[in-house]
Coordinates of N, CA and C in Angstrom, one line a residue:
M1389 N 2.1 10.0 8.0 CA 3.0 9.2 9.4 C 1.7 9.1 10.8
A1390 N 0.7 9.8 10.2 CA -0.3 9.4 11.3 C -0.4 8.2 11.4
F1391 N -1.3 8.0 9.9 CA -1.5 6.9 9.3 C -0.9 5.8 10.0
E1392 N 0.3 5.1 10.1 CA 1.6 4.3 10.5 C 0.8 4.2 11.7
R1393 N 1.4 5.0 12.4 CA 1.2 5.3 14.5 C -0.3 5.0 14.4
E1394 N -1.1 5.9 14.0 CA -2.8 5.1 14.5 C -3.0 3.7 14.4
N1395 N -2.5 3.0 13.3 CA -2.7 1.4 12.8 C -1.5 0.1 13.2
R1396 N -0.3 1.2 14.2 CA 0.4 0.3 14.1 C 0.5 -0.6 14.9
A1397 N 0.1 -1.0 16.0 CA -0.5 -2.3 17.0 C -1.6 -2.9 15.7
Y1398 N -2.0 -2.6 15.0 CA -3.4 -3.6 14.5 C -2.3 -4.1 13.2
F1399 N -1.6 -3.1 12.6 CA -0.4 -3.6 11.3 C 0.0 -4.7 12.3
A1400 N 1.0 -4.6 13.7 CA 1.5 -5.8 14.2 C 0.9 -7.2 14.8
Q1401 N -0.1 -7.1 14.3 CA -1.4 -8.6 14.3 C -1.1 -9.4 13.2
S1402 N -0.5 -8.5 12.3 CA -0.4 -9.7 11.1 C 0.4 -9.8 10.4
I1403 N 1.6 -8.8 10.6 CA 2.7 -8.1 9.7 C 3.7 -8.2 11.1
S1404 N 5.2 -8.0 10.3 CA 6.3 -7.4 11.3 C 5.9 -6.4 11.8
D1405 N 6.1 -5.4 12.9 CA 6.0 -4.4 13.3 C 7.3 -4.1 12.6
R1406 N 6.9 -2.3 12.4 CA 8.6 -2.0 11.8 C 9.2 -1.1 12.6
G1407 N 8.9 -1.2 14.0 CA 10.1 -0.8 14.9 C 10.1 0.5 14.9
D1408 N 10.5 1.2 16.3 CA 11.0 2.5 16.6 C 11.7 3.5 15.0
M1409 N 12.6 2.8 14.8 CA 13.7 3.1 14.0 C 12.8 3.8 12.8
F1410 N 11.9 2.7 12.3 CA 11.2 3.6 11.0 C 10.8 4.9 11.3
F1411 N 9.8 5.0 12.5 CA 9.3 6.3 12.9 C 10.2 7.8 12.9
E1412 N 11.4 6.6 13.3 CA 12.0 7.8 14.1 C 13.4 8.7 13.0
R1413 N 12.9 7.4 11.6 CA 13.9 7.9 10.4 C 12.9 7.8 9.3
F1414 N 11.6 8.5 9.5 CA 10.5 8.7 8.4 C 10.7 9.5 7.5
S1415 N 10.8 10.5 7.8 CA 11.5 11.9 6.9 C 12.2 12.1 6.0
E1416 N 13.2 10.6 6.5 CA 14.8 10.3 5.3 C 14.1 9.4 4.3
Q1417 N 13.3 8.4 5.0 CA 12.5 7.4 4.3 C 11.7 7.6 3.2
H1418 N 11.0 8.7 3.8 CA 9.7 9.2 2.5 C 10.5 9.8 1.2
R1419 N 11.5 10.9 1.8 CA 12.8 11.4 0.7 C 13.2 10.2 0.0
E1420 N 13.5 9.2 0.3 CA 14.2 7.8 -0.5 C 13.1 7.1 -1.3
L1421 N 12.0 7.2 -0.6 CA 11.0 6.3 -2.1 C 10.7 7.8 -2.5
M1422 N 10.4 8.9 -2.6 CA 10.3 9.8 -3.7 C 11.0 9.9 -4.6
A1423 N 12.5 9.7 -4.1 CA 13.3 9.5 -5.3 C 12.8 8.4 -6.3
V1424 N 12.9 6.9 -5.6 CA 12.3 5.8 -6.3 C 11.5 6.4 -7.1
Q1425 N 10.1 6.5 -7.1 CA 8.9 7.3 -7.4 C 9.8 8.1 -8.8
E1426 N 10.4 8.9 -8.9 CA 10.6 9.8 -9.7 C 11.4 8.8 -10.6
S1427 N 12.4 8.1 -10.3 CA 13.2 7.4 -11.1 C 12.2 6.3 -11.9
G1428 N 10.8 6.3 -11.7 CA 9.9 5.2 -12.2 C 10.1 3.9 -11.5
K1429 N 10.6 3.4 -10.6 CA 10.8 2.5 -10.1 C 10.1 2.1 -9.0
G1430 N 9.0 2.8 -9.1 CA 7.9 2.8 -8.2 C 6.8 3.8 -8.2
A1431 N 5.8 3.7 -7.4 CA 5.1 4.4 -7.5 C 3.9 4.0 -6.3
F1432 N 3.9 5.1 -5.6 CA 2.7 5.3 -4.3 C 2.0 6.3 -3.3
Y1433 N 1.0 5.6 -3.1 CA -0.6 6.3 -3.0 C -1.0 6.1 -1.9
V1434 N -1.6 7.2 -1.3 CA -2.6 6.7 0.0 C -3.8 6.9 -0.8
F1435 N -4.9 6.5 0.3 CA -6.3 6.6 0.4 C -7.5 7.4 1.2
V1436 N -8.6 8.2 0.6 CA -8.4 8.9 1.8 C -10.0 8.9 1.8
D1437 N -10.4 9.2 3.0 CA -11.7 8.9 3.3 C -12.3 10.6 3.0
E1438 N -14.1 10.5 3.0 CA -14.7 11.8 3.2 C -13.9 13.1 3.7
H1439 N -13.1 12.6 5.1 CA -12.5 13.7 5.4 C -10.9 14.0 5.3
E1440 N -11.0 13.3 4.2 CA -9.2 13.5 3.9 C -8.2 12.7 4.6
A1441 N -8.9 12.0 5.6 CA -8.0 11.3 6.6 C -7.6 10.0 5.5
V1442 N -5.9 9.4 5.8 CA -5.2 8.2 5.0 C -6.2 7.4 5.9
V1443 N -6.7 7.1 5.2 CA -7.2 4.9 5.7 C -6.4 4.0 4.7
G1444 N -5.3 4.2 4.0 CA -5.0 2.9 3.8 C -3.4 3.9 2.3
R1445 N -2.8 3.1 1.9 CA -1.3 3.0 1.0 C -1.5 2.1 0.3
F1446 N -1.1 2.4 -0.8 CA -1.1 1.3 -2.2 C 0.0 1.4 -3.0
N1447 N 0.4 0.2 -2.9 CA 2.2 0.7 -3.4 C 3.0 -0.5 -4.7
L1448 N 3.6 0.1 -5.8 CA 3.7 -0.4 -6.3 C 5.4 -0.5 -6.9
Y1449 N 5.7 -1.5 -6.3 CA 7.1 -1.8 -6.0 C 7.5 -2.7 -7.0
D1450 N 9.4 -2.0 -7.0 CA 10.4 -2.8 -8.5 C 9.4 -2.9 -10.2
V1451 N 9.1 -1.7 -10.0 CA 8.4 -1.3 -11.9 C 9.7 -1.5 -12.7
Q1452 N 8.9 -2.6 -13.4 CA 10.5 -3.0 -14.4 C 9.5 -3.9 -15.1
D1453 N 10.0 -3.6 -16.8 CA 9.4 -4.5 -17.5 C 8.1 -5.0 -17.5
E1454 N 7.9 -3.9 -17.3 CA 5.8 -3.6 -17.4 C 5.4 -4.5 -16.4
T1455 N 6.0 -4.6 -15.4 CA 5.6 -5.5 -14.5 C 5.4 -4.7 -12.9
A1456 N 5.2 -5.0 -11.8 CA 5.2 -4.4 -10.8 C 4.5 -5.3 -9.6
V1457 N 5.5 -5.1 -8.2 CA 4.9 -6.1 -7.3 C 3.9 -5.1 -6.5
V1458 N 3.4 -5.2 -5.8 CA 2.1 -4.7 -5.1 C 2.1 -5.0 -3.6
G1459 N 2.0 -4.0 -2.4 CA 1.9 -3.9 -1.5 C 0.9 -2.7 -1.4
Y1460 N 0.1 -2.9 0.2 CA -0.8 -2.2 0.7 C -1.1 -2.7 1.9
R1461 N -1.4 -1.3 3.0 CA -1.9 -1.0 3.9 C -3.0 -0.6 4.3
I1462 N -3.8 -1.4 5.2 CA -5.4 -0.6 5.2 C -5.9 -0.3 6.9
A1463 N -6.2 0.8 7.4 CA -6.6 1.2 8.9 C -7.4 0.5 9.2
E1464 N -7.5 0.3 10.4 CA -8.1 -0.5 10.9 C -9.8 0.0 11.0
R1465 N -9.9 1.0 11.2 CA -11.3 1.5 11.3 C -12.3 0.8 9.9
V1466 N -11.1 0.5 8.9 CA -12.3 0.6 7.5 C -12.1 -0.9 7.2
S1467 N -10.8 -1.4 8.1 CA -10.7 -2.8 7.6 C -12.5 -3.7 7.0
G1468 N -12.8 -4.6 5.8 CA -13.6 -5.0 6.2 C -15.0 -4.5 5.7
R1469 N -14.7 -3.7 4.9 CA -15.5 -2.8 4.3 C -15.4 -2.1 3.2
G1470 N -14.8 -2.9 2.8 CA -14.3 -2.8 1.2 C -13.4 -1.5 0.6
A1471 N -12.2 -1.0 1.4 CA -11.6 -0.2 1.6 C -10.5 -1.1 0.6
A1472 N -10.3 -1.9 0.9 CA -8.7 -2.5 0.2 C -9.6 -2.9 -1.0
T1473 N -10.7 -3.4 -1.6 CA -11.0 -3.4 -2.6 C -10.8 -2.5 -3.2
S1474 N -11.3 -1.6 -2.6 CA -11.5 -0.6 -3.9 C -10.0 0.0 -4.0
G1475 N -9.7 0.2 -3.1 CA -8.0 0.9 -3.6 C -7.1 0.2 -4.0
L1476 N -7.2 -1.4 -4.3 CA -6.7 -2.3 -5.4 C -7.3 -2.4 -6.8
R1477 N -8.3 -2.1 -6.8 CA -9.0 -1.9 -7.8 C -8.8 -0.5 -8.8
N1478 N -8.4 0.5 -7.8 CA -7.7 2.0 -8.1 C -6.4 1.6 -8.8
L1479 N -5.7 1.2 -7.7 CA -4.0 0.9 -8.1 C -4.7 0.0 -9.4
C1480 N -5.1 -1.0 -9.6 CA -5.2 -1.8 -10.9 C -5.3 -0.7 -11.9
R1481 N -6.3 0.1 -12.3 CA -6.6 1.2 -13.4 C -5.2 1.9 -13.4
I1482 N -5.0 2.4 -12.0 CA -3.5 3.4 -12.8 C -2.3 2.5 -12.7
A1483 N -1.8 1.5 -12.8 CA -1.1 0.9 -13.2 C -1.1 0.4 -14.7
R1484 N -2.5 0.0 -15.1 CA -2.7 -0.4 -16.5 C -2.8 1.0 -17.1
E1485 N -3.1 2.1 -17.1 CA -4.0 3.2 -18.0 C -2.6 4.2 -17.8
D1486 N -2.3 4.3 -16.8 CA -1.7 5.2 -16.7 C -0.2 5.2 -16.9
I1487 N 0.5 3.8 -16.5 CA 1.5 3.5 -15.4 C 2.4 2.6 -17.3
G1488 N 1.1 2.2 -17.5 CA 1.5 1.2 -18.9 C 1.7 -0.5 -18.4
L1489 N 1.2 -0.9 -16.9 CA 1.6 -2.1 -16.8 C 0.6 -3.3 -17.2
R1490 N 1.7 -4.5 -17.1 CA 0.7 -5.7 -17.8 C 0.6 -6.5 -16.9
M1491 N 1.1 -7.0 -15.6 CA 1.2 -7.4 -14.8 C 2.1 -7.2 -13.6
L1492 N 0.6 -7.1 -12.7 CA 0.9 -6.9 -11.2 C 1.3 -8.7 -9.9
S1493 N 2.5 -8.9 -9.4 CA 2.2 -9.2 -8.5 C 1.9 -9.2 -6.9
A1494 N 1.8 -10.0 -5.8 CA 1.3 -9.9 -4.6 C 1.5 -11.3 -3.9
A1495 N 1.5 -11.0 -2.6 CA 1.7 -12.1 -1.9 C 1.4 -11.8 -0.7
T1496 N 0.2 -12.8 0.5 CA 0.2 -12.1 1.8 C 0.7 -13.6 2.4
A1497 N 1.3 -12.9 4.1 CA 1.9 -13.9 4.7 C 0.7 -14.7 5.0
M1498 N 0.8 -15.7 6.2 CA 0.0 -16.9 6.3 C -0.8 -16.5 7.3
K1499 N -0.2 -15.3 8.1 CA -1.3 -14.5 9.1 C -1.9 -13.4 8.7
T1500 N -2.0 -12.9 7.3 CA -3.1 -12.3 6.7 C -3.6 -12.8 5.9
S1501 N -3.9 -13.8 6.1 CA -4.8 -14.6 4.9 C -6.3 -13.9 4.7
H1502 N -6.4 -13.5 6.3 CA -7.7 -12.8 6.0 C -7.5 -11.5 4.5
L1503 N -6.4 -11.0 4.9 CA -6.8 -10.0 3.5 C -6.6 -10.8 2.2
R1504 N -6.5 -11.8 2.0 CA -6.5 -12.5 0.2 C -8.0 -12.1 -0.2
G1505 N -8.8 -12.4 0.8 CA -10.3 -11.8 0.4 C -10.2 -11.4 -1.2
C1506 N -9.8 -10.4 -1.1 CA -9.7 -9.5 -2.0 C -8.4 -9.6 -3.4
L1507 N -7.6 -10.4 -3.3 CA -6.7 -10.5 -4.1 C -7.5 -11.2 -5.6
P1508 N -8.3 -12.1 -5.3 CA -8.8 -12.5 -6.8 C -9.4 -12.0 -7.5
R1509 N -10.1 -11.1 -6.9 CA -10.8 -9.8 -7.4 C -9.6 -9.2 -8.3
W1510 N -8.6 -9.4 -8.5 CA -7.8 -8.6 -9.8 C -7.8 -9.2 -10.4
D1511 N -8.4 -10.3 -11.4 CA -8.5 -11.2 -12.3 C -8.8 -10.3 -13.4
S1512 N -9.4 -9.1 -13.3 CA -9.3 -8.4 -15.1 C -8.3 -7.4 -14.6
F1513 N -7.3 -7.5 -14.4 CA -6.2 -6.5 -14.7 C -5.4 -7.0 -16.0

């Protein structure tokens, strides 16, 4: 939760703000996501720094038929330093080797065009 709060203004510059309700219902939403993960329909990971502070979230949604949709967020303090590329590389490896996925898809909004730089590096998936 600290990761989301600390980066809320930064995230809101490029994607829709989650709103206060997200933070008020965080525990409930977390339980729901863990149930999705337990069912095999999603997989949710955090990326931590050398101090074990969360600096990114990498998620696989709608897991089915060897495919999934990717979503991620990177902390402002590590943005532009390869964290997204590294996290996505690890997520691709996990998706392929541990989960058995064969195709991932992702999309970026026009406002997040700066994040598109790491998406073409997925060609090895």
